[in-house]
Amino acid sequence: MPPARRSRTASANPASERTELPALHLTRFLPYRLSVLSNTVSHTLAKLYEKRFGITIPEWRIIAVLGGGETMSAGEIAQRTAMDKVQVSRAISRMLDSALILRESGDTDRRKALLTLTPKALAIYAEIVPMALTYEEEVTDALSIDERAQLDTLLSKLQARADQLAARPAPAGAQAEAAGE
Amino acid sequence: MPPARRSRTASANPASERTELPALHLTRFLPYRLSVLSNTVSHTLAKLYEKRFGITIPEWRIIAVLGGGETMSAGEIAQRTAMDKVQVSRAISRMLDSALILRESGDTDRRKALLTLTPKALAIYAEIVPMALTYEEEVTDALSIDERAQLDTLLSKLQARADQLAARPAPAGAQAEAAGE
DNA sequence: TTGCAACAGTTTCAAACGAAACTAAAATGG
DNA sequence: CCATTTTAGTTTCGTTTGAAACTGTTGCAA
């Protein structure tokens, strides 16, 4: 792991003459850049959803995974949307209120509730998907075809690595833990 | 994997035989992927900050921009960190409590308060920057040198485009608004 | 001057969030 | 069988958030 970093931005700050600290510029820091980009994109899109259909991002995600007409449990939805079960539970409860979703107790396992979109939600799905894809295309229009392929690769690799790092126990202190996972 | 979008997932759902609706798979939807990746990364990193220094992401960002020893106003911080002024205001108030920041009223303009990190915060900065850079390297280790350069380019282009799209007024309804801004 | 718009930052309020505790329904297993 | 553990989902609690309203300050202009 070559810490090539270390752009000597000792710069012109007369106050601190610390020992060549590797300076960190937020605007070049990957987590920051991802956060800002993701926020910009999500926020823009969320306003579209909200204005037009009065739904939130969690609700939109649920509509997205159930939009094919499939039926699944809350747990499955949580997995597929990468939301946690609390978030899913709350979104579902809102959607029940606004008649976007239908819940019926499973017969074989009464813990699992089977969830299906109502026609109302399917109508939203039919309208929202083109909107979402259009927005996505508007964003990726900034890239060449090659670059889009690159983006796909990069995001996959980064996500895989980030997952890996997130899964490791507690790298902080002096915890000698087998990196089993 | 090139964006072969439009995988006709008419699939095997007997219920809906809609007119070849372009299906949307969240896992291939850019805003979703960005959101998940950004959350994974930020969350992992935030846990490091929190565990070791008891600071939140907004506080870390403020430390990052003031870490060079510079002094600036809350507004400037907001700009540089891409946070809004409310978030900055709250983070600053926490940091005042924990003696991480120093605030003195400007003499020329008493609206602007000049903010500087305390030695305590500078010490955190000195410790946290290597941690942050290490984590960043661990993530980008998943990429080749070329890919890292690509990533930089792609993120910049996407951000620029996303900003552009975010700035446009209200593309929703039939609002014929001069695109003045 | 005074009056008003623009600006810097804070506070308020309601919504959203995450972690942990909780309820209820299977699965396990002695 | 009954007791225990695991699983599915909900509720609670304290915190965080964002938008809008608000306070105080400056700049501008009649």
Short mmCIF file of N, CA and C in Angstrom, two decimals, chain A:
data_model
loop_
_atom_site.label_atom_id
_atom_site.label_comp_id
_atom_site.label_asym_id
_atom_site.label_seq_id
_atom_site.Cartn_x
_atom_site.Cartn_y
_atom_site.Cartn_z
N MET A 1 0.85 -1.21 0.00
CA MET A 1 0.00 0.00 0.00
C MET A 1 0.87 1.24 0.00
N PRO A 2 1.10 1.83 -1.13
CA PRO A 2 2.02 2.96 -1.24
C PRO A 2 1.36 4.26 -0.85
N PRO A 3 1.72 4.78 0.28
CA PRO A 3 1.13 6.06 0.71
C PRO A 3 1.71 7.20 -0.10
N ALA A 4 1.43 7.22 -1.35
CA ALA A 4 1.98 8.22 -2.23
C ALA A 4 1.45 9.60 -1.88
N ARG A 5 0.31 9.62 -1.29
CA ARG A 5 -0.26 10.83 -0.71
C ARG A 5 0.86 11.68 -0.14
N ARG A 6 0.62 12.72 0.47
CA ARG A 6 1.66 13.52 1.05
C ARG A 6 2.00 14.71 0.17
N SER A 7 0.99 15.22 -0.48
CA SER A 7 1.21 16.45 -1.21
C SER A 7 1.65 17.48 -0.19
N ARG A 8 2.84 17.89 -0.27
CA ARG A 8 3.35 18.74 0.79
C ARG A 8 2.68 20.11 0.76
N THR A 9 1.49 20.15 1.25
CA THR A 9 0.80 21.43 1.29
C THR A 9 1.14 22.13 2.59
N ALA A 10 2.41 22.17 2.86
CA ALA A 10 2.83 22.94 4.03
C ALA A 10 2.33 24.36 3.84
N SER A 11 2.10 24.70 2.62
CA SER A 11 1.48 25.95 2.22
C SER A 11 2.05 27.15 2.96
N ALA A 12 1.26 28.15 3.08
CA ALA A 12 1.75 29.37 3.70
C ALA A 12 1.00 29.66 4.98
N ASN A 13 0.94 28.68 5.84
CA ASN A 13 0.29 28.96 7.11
C ASN A 13 1.35 29.13 8.17
N PRO A 14 1.56 30.36 8.53
CA PRO A 14 2.67 30.71 9.42
C PRO A 14 2.46 30.14 10.82
N ALA A 15 1.24 29.90 11.16
CA ALA A 15 0.95 29.50 12.54
C ALA A 15 1.53 28.13 12.87
N SER A 16 1.21 27.16 12.04
CA SER A 16 1.57 25.79 12.40
C SER A 16 2.73 25.29 11.54
N GLU A 17 3.81 25.01 12.18
CA GLU A 17 4.97 24.50 11.45
C GLU A 17 5.18 23.04 11.83
N ARG A 18 4.06 22.33 11.88
CA ARG A 18 4.13 20.93 12.30
C ARG A 18 4.98 20.11 11.33
N THR A 19 5.31 18.94 11.77
CA THR A 19 6.25 18.10 11.03
C THR A 19 5.65 17.52 9.76
N GLU A 20 5.57 18.34 8.74
CA GLU A 20 5.17 17.83 7.43
C GLU A 20 3.97 16.90 7.53
N LEU A 21 2.92 17.40 8.06
CA LEU A 21 1.72 16.57 8.18
C LEU A 21 1.09 16.40 6.81
N PRO A 22 0.76 15.18 6.46
CA PRO A 22 0.12 15.01 5.16
C PRO A 22 -1.21 15.75 5.16
N ALA A 23 -1.28 16.80 4.41
CA ALA A 23 -2.49 17.61 4.43
C ALA A 23 -3.64 16.88 3.75
N LEU A 24 -4.81 17.21 4.17
CA LEU A 24 -5.97 16.57 3.59
C LEU A 24 -6.89 17.63 3.03
N HIS A 25 -7.11 17.58 1.75
CA HIS A 25 -8.07 18.51 1.16
C HIS A 25 -9.37 17.78 0.95
N LEU A 26 -10.38 18.24 1.61
CA LEU A 26 -11.67 17.57 1.49
C LEU A 26 -12.05 17.32 0.04
N THR A 27 -11.84 18.32 -0.78
CA THR A 27 -12.29 18.20 -2.17
C THR A 27 -11.58 17.10 -2.94
N ARG A 28 -10.57 16.52 -2.35
CA ARG A 28 -9.90 15.40 -3.02
C ARG A 28 -10.04 14.12 -2.23
N PHE A 29 -10.80 14.20 -1.18
CA PHE A 29 -10.95 13.05 -0.29
C PHE A 29 -12.14 12.22 -0.74
N LEU A 30 -11.86 10.98 -1.10
CA LEU A 30 -12.89 10.15 -1.72
C LEU A 30 -14.21 10.06 -0.94
N PRO A 31 -14.16 9.78 0.35
CA PRO A 31 -15.44 9.69 1.08
C PRO A 31 -16.25 10.98 0.98
N TYR A 32 -15.56 12.09 1.06
CA TYR A 32 -16.25 13.38 0.93
C TYR A 32 -16.84 13.55 -0.46
N ARG A 33 -16.07 13.24 -1.47
CA ARG A 33 -16.56 13.41 -2.83
C ARG A 33 -17.76 12.52 -3.09
N LEU A 34 -17.70 11.30 -2.62
CA LEU A 34 -18.83 10.40 -2.80
C LEU A 34 -20.06 10.94 -2.09
N SER A 35 -19.84 11.42 -0.90
CA SER A 35 -20.96 11.93 -0.12
C SER A 35 -21.62 13.11 -0.81
N VAL A 36 -20.81 14.03 -1.28
CA VAL A 36 -21.38 15.22 -1.92
C VAL A 36 -22.10 14.84 -3.21
N LEU A 37 -21.46 14.00 -4.00
CA LEU A 37 -22.09 13.59 -5.26
C LEU A 37 -23.40 12.86 -5.00
N SER A 38 -23.34 11.92 -4.09
CA SER A 38 -24.54 11.15 -3.78
C SER A 38 -25.66 12.05 -3.26
N ASN A 39 -25.29 12.98 -2.41
CA ASN A 39 -26.30 13.91 -1.90
C ASN A 39 -26.91 14.75 -3.00
N THR A 40 -26.08 15.27 -3.85
CA THR A 40 -26.58 16.10 -4.94
C THR A 40 -27.58 15.32 -5.79
N VAL A 41 -27.15 14.14 -6.18
CA VAL A 41 -27.99 13.31 -7.04
C VAL A 41 -29.28 12.90 -6.34
N SER A 42 -29.14 12.36 -5.14
CA SER A 42 -30.32 11.87 -4.43
C SER A 42 -31.30 12.99 -4.13
N HIS A 43 -30.74 14.12 -3.77
CA HIS A 43 -31.57 15.24 -3.39
C HIS A 43 -32.37 15.73 -4.58
N THR A 44 -31.71 15.86 -5.70
CA THR A 44 -32.38 16.31 -6.91
C THR A 44 -33.51 15.35 -7.28
N LEU A 45 -33.18 14.09 -7.24
CA LEU A 45 -34.15 13.08 -7.61
C LEU A 45 -35.30 13.04 -6.60
N ALA A 46 -34.96 13.15 -5.34
CA ALA A 46 -35.99 13.08 -4.30
C ALA A 46 -36.99 14.21 -4.46
N LYS A 47 -36.50 15.36 -4.89
CA LYS A 47 -37.43 16.47 -5.08
C LYS A 47 -38.41 16.16 -6.20
N LEU A 48 -37.92 15.49 -7.22
CA LEU A 48 -38.82 15.10 -8.31
C LEU A 48 -39.90 14.15 -7.78
N TYR A 49 -39.48 13.12 -7.09
CA TYR A 49 -40.44 12.16 -6.54
C TYR A 49 -41.45 12.86 -5.67
N GLU A 50 -40.92 13.68 -4.81
CA GLU A 50 -41.75 14.30 -3.80
C GLU A 50 -42.79 15.21 -4.45
N LYS A 51 -42.30 16.06 -5.33
CA LYS A 51 -43.20 17.02 -5.96
C LYS A 51 -44.31 16.33 -6.73
N ARG A 52 -43.92 15.30 -7.44
CA ARG A 52 -44.88 14.71 -8.37
C ARG A 52 -45.76 13.66 -7.71
N PHE A 53 -45.21 12.91 -6.78
CA PHE A 53 -45.99 11.78 -6.24
C PHE A 53 -46.13 11.81 -4.72
N GLY A 54 -45.44 12.72 -4.08
CA GLY A 54 -45.52 12.77 -2.63
C GLY A 54 -44.93 11.57 -1.93
N ILE A 55 -43.94 10.97 -2.55
CA ILE A 55 -43.29 9.84 -1.88
C ILE A 55 -41.84 10.16 -1.55
N THR A 56 -41.34 9.44 -0.57
CA THR A 56 -39.96 9.63 -0.14
C THR A 56 -39.05 8.61 -0.83
N ILE A 57 -37.77 8.75 -0.60
CA ILE A 57 -36.83 7.81 -1.22
C ILE A 57 -37.06 6.37 -0.75
N PRO A 58 -37.23 6.13 0.53
CA PRO A 58 -37.50 4.75 0.93
C PRO A 58 -38.74 4.18 0.23
N GLU A 59 -39.78 5.00 0.13
CA GLU A 59 -40.99 4.52 -0.54
C GLU A 59 -40.72 4.24 -2.01
N TRP A 60 -39.99 5.12 -2.62
CA TRP A 60 -39.64 4.92 -4.02
C TRP A 60 -38.86 3.61 -4.20
N ARG A 61 -37.98 3.34 -3.30
CA ARG A 61 -37.20 2.11 -3.43
C ARG A 61 -38.09 0.87 -3.32
N ILE A 62 -39.02 0.95 -2.41
CA ILE A 62 -39.92 -0.18 -2.26
C ILE A 62 -40.76 -0.36 -3.51
N ILE A 63 -41.24 0.75 -4.03
CA ILE A 63 -41.99 0.67 -5.28
C ILE A 63 -41.12 0.08 -6.38
N ALA A 64 -39.85 0.47 -6.37
CA ALA A 64 -38.95 -0.03 -7.41
C ALA A 64 -38.80 -1.55 -7.37
N VAL A 65 -38.66 -2.09 -6.16
CA VAL A 65 -38.45 -3.55 -6.11
C VAL A 65 -39.75 -4.34 -6.27
N LEU A 66 -40.85 -3.73 -5.92
CA LEU A 66 -42.13 -4.44 -6.07
C LEU A 66 -42.80 -4.11 -7.40
N GLY A 67 -42.20 -3.20 -8.13
CA GLY A 67 -42.85 -2.69 -9.34
C GLY A 67 -43.13 -3.73 -10.40
N GLY A 68 -42.37 -4.81 -10.37
CA GLY A 68 -42.61 -5.85 -11.36
C GLY A 68 -43.88 -6.63 -11.09
N GLY A 69 -44.52 -6.32 -9.99
CA GLY A 69 -45.75 -7.04 -9.64
C GLY A 69 -45.49 -8.17 -8.65
N GLU A 70 -44.23 -8.33 -8.33
CA GLU A 70 -43.89 -9.38 -7.39
C GLU A 70 -44.44 -9.12 -5.99
N THR A 71 -44.47 -10.17 -5.23
CA THR A 71 -44.87 -10.08 -3.83
C THR A 71 -43.70 -10.56 -2.99
N MET A 72 -43.40 -9.81 -1.95
CA MET A 72 -42.34 -10.30 -1.07
C MET A 72 -42.53 -9.78 0.34
N SER A 73 -41.72 -10.30 1.24
CA SER A 73 -41.83 -9.92 2.64
C SER A 73 -41.00 -8.66 2.91
N ALA A 74 -41.22 -8.08 4.05
CA ALA A 74 -40.48 -6.88 4.44
C ALA A 74 -38.98 -7.16 4.48
N GLY A 75 -38.64 -8.33 4.97
CA GLY A 75 -37.23 -8.67 5.07
C GLY A 75 -36.56 -8.72 3.71
N GLU A 76 -37.24 -9.33 2.77
CA GLU A 76 -36.70 -9.39 1.42
C GLU A 76 -36.53 -7.99 0.85
N ILE A 77 -37.51 -7.16 1.09
CA ILE A 77 -37.41 -5.79 0.61
C ILE A 77 -36.20 -5.10 1.20
N ALA A 78 -36.01 -5.32 2.48
CA ALA A 78 -34.87 -4.70 3.14
C ALA A 78 -33.57 -5.11 2.47
N GLN A 79 -33.45 -6.39 2.19
CA GLN A 79 -32.24 -6.87 1.52
C GLN A 79 -32.06 -6.22 0.17
N ARG A 80 -33.12 -6.22 -0.61
CA ARG A 80 -33.01 -5.75 -1.98
C ARG A 80 -32.81 -4.24 -2.08
N THR A 81 -33.24 -3.52 -1.08
CA THR A 81 -33.12 -2.07 -1.16
C THR A 81 -31.94 -1.55 -0.34
N ALA A 82 -31.27 -2.46 0.36
CA ALA A 82 -30.16 -2.07 1.22
C ALA A 82 -30.59 -1.10 2.31
N MET A 83 -31.86 -1.18 2.66
CA MET A 83 -32.32 -0.38 3.80
C MET A 83 -32.42 -1.31 5.00
N ASP A 84 -32.42 -0.76 6.18
CA ASP A 84 -32.59 -1.67 7.30
C ASP A 84 -34.07 -1.85 7.60
N LYS A 85 -34.36 -2.86 8.41
CA LYS A 85 -35.74 -3.27 8.57
C LYS A 85 -36.61 -2.20 9.21
N VAL A 86 -35.99 -1.37 10.02
CA VAL A 86 -36.76 -0.29 10.64
C VAL A 86 -37.26 0.69 9.57
N GLN A 87 -36.35 1.06 8.72
CA GLN A 87 -36.69 1.98 7.65
C GLN A 87 -37.79 1.39 6.77
N VAL A 88 -37.63 0.13 6.46
CA VAL A 88 -38.62 -0.54 5.62
C VAL A 88 -39.97 -0.58 6.33
N SER A 89 -39.93 -0.94 7.58
CA SER A 89 -41.18 -1.01 8.35
C SER A 89 -41.91 0.32 8.34
N ARG A 90 -41.17 1.37 8.54
CA ARG A 90 -41.82 2.68 8.58
C ARG A 90 -42.34 3.09 7.21
N ALA A 91 -41.55 2.83 6.20
CA ALA A 91 -42.00 3.18 4.85
C ALA A 91 -43.28 2.42 4.51
N ILE A 92 -43.31 1.15 4.87
CA ILE A 92 -44.49 0.34 4.59
C ILE A 92 -45.70 0.90 5.31
N SER A 93 -45.49 1.30 6.53
CA SER A 93 -46.63 1.80 7.28
C SER A 93 -47.17 3.09 6.65
N ARG A 94 -46.28 3.93 6.16
CA ARG A 94 -46.75 5.11 5.43
C ARG A 94 -47.50 4.71 4.18
N MET A 95 -46.97 3.71 3.49
CA MET A 95 -47.57 3.30 2.23
C MET A 95 -48.92 2.61 2.44
N LEU A 96 -49.07 2.00 3.58
CA LEU A 96 -50.38 1.44 3.90
C LEU A 96 -51.39 2.57 4.06
N ASP A 97 -50.95 3.60 4.74
CA ASP A 97 -51.81 4.76 4.95
C ASP A 97 -52.25 5.38 3.62
N SER A 98 -51.30 5.47 2.72
CA SER A 98 -51.62 6.14 1.47
C SER A 98 -52.06 5.15 0.40
N ALA A 99 -52.38 3.95 0.84
CA ALA A 99 -52.95 2.94 -0.08
C ALA A 99 -52.03 2.64 -1.26
N LEU A 100 -50.76 2.57 -0.98
CA LEU A 100 -49.81 2.23 -2.05
C LEU A 100 -49.43 0.76 -1.98
N ILE A 101 -49.69 0.18 -0.84
CA ILE A 101 -49.24 -1.20 -0.66
C ILE A 101 -50.33 -2.00 0.03
N LEU A 102 -50.24 -3.29 -0.20
CA LEU A 102 -51.23 -4.20 0.35
C LEU A 102 -50.50 -5.24 1.18
N ARG A 103 -50.98 -5.45 2.38
CA ARG A 103 -50.31 -6.42 3.24
C ARG A 103 -51.27 -7.53 3.62
N GLU A 104 -50.84 -8.77 3.42
CA GLU A 104 -51.65 -9.88 3.89
C GLU A 104 -50.75 -10.87 4.60
N SER A 105 -51.24 -11.33 5.70
CA SER A 105 -50.47 -12.28 6.50
C SER A 105 -50.19 -13.54 5.70
N GLY A 106 -48.95 -13.99 5.81
CA GLY A 106 -48.62 -15.24 5.16
C GLY A 106 -49.38 -16.39 5.80
N ASP A 107 -49.66 -17.40 5.05
CA ASP A 107 -50.41 -18.53 5.58
C ASP A 107 -49.48 -19.56 6.19
N THR A 108 -48.36 -19.79 5.52
CA THR A 108 -47.44 -20.79 6.05
C THR A 108 -46.68 -20.25 7.25
N ASP A 109 -46.28 -19.00 7.16
CA ASP A 109 -45.54 -18.37 8.25
C ASP A 109 -46.20 -17.04 8.57
N ARG A 110 -46.84 -17.00 9.69
CA ARG A 110 -47.61 -15.79 9.97
C ARG A 110 -46.77 -14.62 10.47
N ARG A 111 -45.46 -14.83 10.55
CA ARG A 111 -44.62 -13.68 10.88
C ARG A 111 -44.38 -12.84 9.64
N LYS A 112 -44.21 -13.54 8.55
CA LYS A 112 -43.95 -12.84 7.30
C LYS A 112 -45.24 -12.31 6.69
N ALA A 113 -45.25 -11.06 6.41
CA ALA A 113 -46.40 -10.48 5.73
C ALA A 113 -46.05 -10.33 4.25
N LEU A 114 -46.97 -10.68 3.42
CA LEU A 114 -46.74 -10.58 1.99
C LEU A 114 -47.17 -9.21 1.51
N LEU A 115 -46.27 -8.57 0.82
CA LEU A 115 -46.52 -7.19 0.41
C LEU A 115 -46.61 -7.09 -1.11
N THR A 116 -47.59 -6.38 -1.54
CA THR A 116 -47.81 -6.19 -2.97
C THR A 116 -48.19 -4.74 -3.20
N LEU A 117 -47.81 -4.22 -4.34
CA LEU A 117 -48.22 -2.85 -4.66
C LEU A 117 -49.68 -2.84 -5.10
N THR A 118 -50.34 -1.77 -4.76
CA THR A 118 -51.70 -1.57 -5.25
C THR A 118 -51.62 -1.00 -6.67
N PRO A 119 -52.71 -1.05 -7.40
CA PRO A 119 -52.74 -0.45 -8.72
C PRO A 119 -52.29 1.00 -8.69
N LYS A 120 -52.69 1.71 -7.66
CA LYS A 120 -52.25 3.09 -7.53
C LYS A 120 -50.73 3.21 -7.55
N ALA A 121 -50.08 2.33 -6.80
CA ALA A 121 -48.63 2.36 -6.75
C ALA A 121 -48.02 1.90 -8.07
N LEU A 122 -48.65 0.94 -8.69
CA LEU A 122 -48.15 0.47 -9.98
C LEU A 122 -48.23 1.59 -11.01
N ALA A 123 -49.27 2.40 -10.89
CA ALA A 123 -49.39 3.55 -11.80
C ALA A 123 -48.25 4.53 -11.56
N ILE A 124 -47.96 4.75 -10.30
CA ILE A 124 -46.82 5.61 -9.99
C ILE A 124 -45.54 5.02 -10.55
N TYR A 125 -45.38 3.73 -10.35
CA TYR A 125 -44.20 3.04 -10.88
C TYR A 125 -44.05 3.30 -12.38
N ALA A 126 -45.16 3.13 -13.08
CA ALA A 126 -45.12 3.30 -14.54
C ALA A 126 -44.71 4.72 -14.93
N GLU A 127 -45.05 5.67 -14.07
CA GLU A 127 -44.72 7.05 -14.40
C GLU A 127 -43.32 7.42 -13.91
N ILE A 128 -42.97 6.85 -12.80
CA ILE A 128 -41.74 7.30 -12.16
C ILE A 128 -40.50 6.67 -12.79
N VAL A 129 -40.62 5.46 -13.26
CA VAL A 129 -39.46 4.78 -13.82
C VAL A 129 -38.86 5.56 -15.00
N PRO A 130 -39.67 5.98 -15.94
CA PRO A 130 -39.09 6.78 -17.02
C PRO A 130 -38.44 8.06 -16.51
N MET A 131 -39.07 8.68 -15.52
CA MET A 131 -38.49 9.89 -14.95
C MET A 131 -37.11 9.60 -14.36
N ALA A 132 -37.05 8.52 -13.60
CA ALA A 132 -35.80 8.16 -12.95
C ALA A 132 -34.73 7.83 -13.98
N LEU A 133 -35.11 7.07 -14.97
CA LEU A 133 -34.13 6.70 -16.00
C LEU A 133 -33.69 7.91 -16.80
N THR A 134 -34.62 8.80 -17.03
CA THR A 134 -34.26 10.03 -17.75
C THR A 134 -33.24 10.82 -16.95
N TYR A 135 -33.51 10.95 -15.67
CA TYR A 135 -32.55 11.69 -14.86
C TYR A 135 -31.18 11.01 -14.87
N GLU A 136 -31.20 9.71 -14.72
CA GLU A 136 -29.94 8.97 -14.74
C GLU A 136 -29.20 9.23 -16.04
N GLU A 137 -29.93 9.22 -17.13
CA GLU A 137 -29.29 9.43 -18.42
C GLU A 137 -28.76 10.86 -18.54
N GLU A 138 -29.50 11.80 -17.99
CA GLU A 138 -29.01 13.17 -18.03
C GLU A 138 -27.69 13.30 -17.30
N VAL A 139 -27.59 12.59 -16.19
CA VAL A 139 -26.34 12.64 -15.45
C VAL A 139 -25.23 11.94 -16.23
N THR A 140 -25.50 10.74 -16.68
CA THR A 140 -24.43 9.99 -17.34
C THR A 140 -24.12 10.53 -18.73
N ASP A 141 -24.95 11.40 -19.22
CA ASP A 141 -24.64 12.08 -20.47
C ASP A 141 -23.32 12.83 -20.38
N ALA A 142 -22.91 13.12 -19.17
CA ALA A 142 -21.64 13.81 -18.99
C ALA A 142 -20.47 12.90 -19.34
N LEU A 143 -20.75 11.62 -19.51
CA LEU A 143 -19.68 10.65 -19.74
C LEU A 143 -19.75 10.05 -21.14
N SER A 144 -18.61 9.64 -21.63
CA SER A 144 -18.57 8.90 -22.89
C SER A 144 -19.03 7.46 -22.63
N ILE A 145 -19.21 6.73 -23.70
CA ILE A 145 -19.63 5.34 -23.54
C ILE A 145 -18.59 4.55 -22.75
N ASP A 146 -17.35 4.74 -23.11
CA ASP A 146 -16.28 4.07 -22.38
C ASP A 146 -16.31 4.42 -20.91
N GLU A 147 -16.48 5.68 -20.66
CA GLU A 147 -16.47 6.12 -19.26
C GLU A 147 -17.63 5.52 -18.47
N ARG A 148 -18.74 5.33 -19.13
CA ARG A 148 -19.87 4.72 -18.41
C ARG A 148 -19.54 3.31 -18.00
N ALA A 149 -18.87 2.60 -18.89
CA ALA A 149 -18.46 1.24 -18.56
C ALA A 149 -17.45 1.26 -17.41
N GLN A 150 -16.54 2.20 -17.49
CA GLN A 150 -15.56 2.36 -16.40
C GLN A 150 -16.27 2.61 -15.08
N LEU A 151 -17.21 3.51 -15.13
CA LEU A 151 -17.94 3.85 -13.91
C LEU A 151 -18.56 2.61 -13.28
N ASP A 152 -19.17 1.82 -14.11
CA ASP A 152 -19.80 0.61 -13.63
C ASP A 152 -18.78 -0.28 -12.92
N THR A 153 -17.67 -0.48 -13.57
CA THR A 153 -16.60 -1.31 -12.99
C THR A 153 -16.11 -0.73 -11.67
N LEU A 154 -15.83 0.57 -11.70
CA LEU A 154 -15.26 1.20 -10.52
C LEU A 154 -16.21 1.13 -9.33
N LEU A 155 -17.45 1.43 -9.58
CA LEU A 155 -18.40 1.41 -8.48
C LEU A 155 -18.51 0.01 -7.89
N SER A 156 -18.52 -0.98 -8.74
CA SER A 156 -18.61 -2.35 -8.24
C SER A 156 -17.40 -2.70 -7.39
N LYS A 157 -16.24 -2.37 -7.89
CA LYS A 157 -15.03 -2.70 -7.13
C LYS A 157 -14.98 -1.96 -5.81
N LEU A 158 -15.33 -0.69 -5.86
CA LEU A 158 -15.27 0.10 -4.63
C LEU A 158 -16.28 -0.42 -3.61
N GLN A 159 -17.46 -0.74 -4.10
CA GLN A 159 -18.48 -1.23 -3.18
C GLN A 159 -18.03 -2.54 -2.53
N ALA A 160 -17.47 -3.40 -3.34
CA ALA A 160 -17.01 -4.69 -2.80
C ALA A 160 -15.96 -4.45 -1.72
N ARG A 161 -15.02 -3.58 -2.00
CA ARG A 161 -13.98 -3.31 -1.04
C ARG A 161 -14.53 -2.63 0.21
N ALA A 162 -15.41 -1.69 -0.01
CA ALA A 162 -15.98 -0.97 1.14
C ALA A 162 -16.75 -1.94 2.04
N ASP A 163 -17.45 -2.86 1.43
CA ASP A 163 -18.19 -3.86 2.22
C ASP A 163 -17.22 -4.68 3.06
N GLN A 164 -16.17 -5.08 2.40
CA GLN A 164 -15.14 -5.87 3.07
C GLN A 164 -14.60 -5.12 4.29
N LEU A 165 -14.25 -3.87 4.08
CA LEU A 165 -13.67 -3.08 5.17
C LEU A 165 -14.70 -2.82 6.27
N ALA A 166 -15.93 -2.65 5.86
CA ALA A 166 -16.97 -2.37 6.86
C ALA A 166 -17.22 -3.58 7.75
N ALA A 167 -16.96 -4.75 7.18
CA ALA A 167 -17.28 -5.98 7.91
C ALA A 167 -16.23 -6.33 8.96
N ARG A 168 -15.08 -5.70 8.85
CA ARG A 168 -14.05 -6.10 9.81
C ARG A 168 -14.32 -5.47 11.16
N PRO A 169 -14.05 -6.25 12.19
CA PRO A 169 -14.48 -5.94 13.57
C PRO A 169 -14.19 -4.54 14.07
N ALA A 170 -13.03 -4.32 14.64
CA ALA A 170 -12.75 -3.01 15.23
C ALA A 170 -11.28 -2.71 15.08
N PRO A 171 -10.93 -2.13 13.96
CA PRO A 171 -9.53 -1.93 13.60
C PRO A 171 -8.86 -0.87 14.45
N ALA A 172 -9.61 -0.30 15.33
CA ALA A 172 -9.11 0.83 16.10
C ALA A 172 -7.98 0.43 17.04
N GLY A 173 -8.32 0.02 18.21
CA GLY A 173 -7.35 -0.22 19.27
C GLY A 173 -6.36 -1.34 18.96
N ALA A 174 -6.03 -2.09 19.97
CA ALA A 174 -5.04 -3.15 19.81
C ALA A 174 -5.74 -4.49 19.76
N GLN A 175 -6.76 -4.54 18.96
CA GLN A 175 -7.57 -5.74 18.91
C GLN A 175 -7.01 -6.73 17.89
N ALA A 176 -6.30 -7.73 18.35
CA ALA A 176 -5.78 -8.74 17.45
C ALA A 176 -6.87 -9.74 17.13
N GLU A 177 -7.63 -9.41 16.14
CA GLU A 177 -8.76 -10.27 15.80
C GLU A 177 -8.47 -10.96 14.48
N ALA A 178 -8.73 -12.22 14.43
CA ALA A 178 -8.56 -12.93 13.16
C ALA A 178 -9.44 -12.28 12.11
N ALA A 179 -8.82 -11.91 10.99
CA ALA A 179 -9.59 -11.26 9.93
C ALA A 179 -10.36 -12.31 9.15
N GLY A 180 -11.11 -13.05 9.87
CA GLY A 180 -11.78 -14.22 9.30
C GLY A 180 -12.66 -13.92 8.10
N GLU A 181 -13.34 -12.82 8.14
CA GLU A 181 -14.29 -12.53 7.05
C GLU A 181 -13.66 -11.70 5.97
#
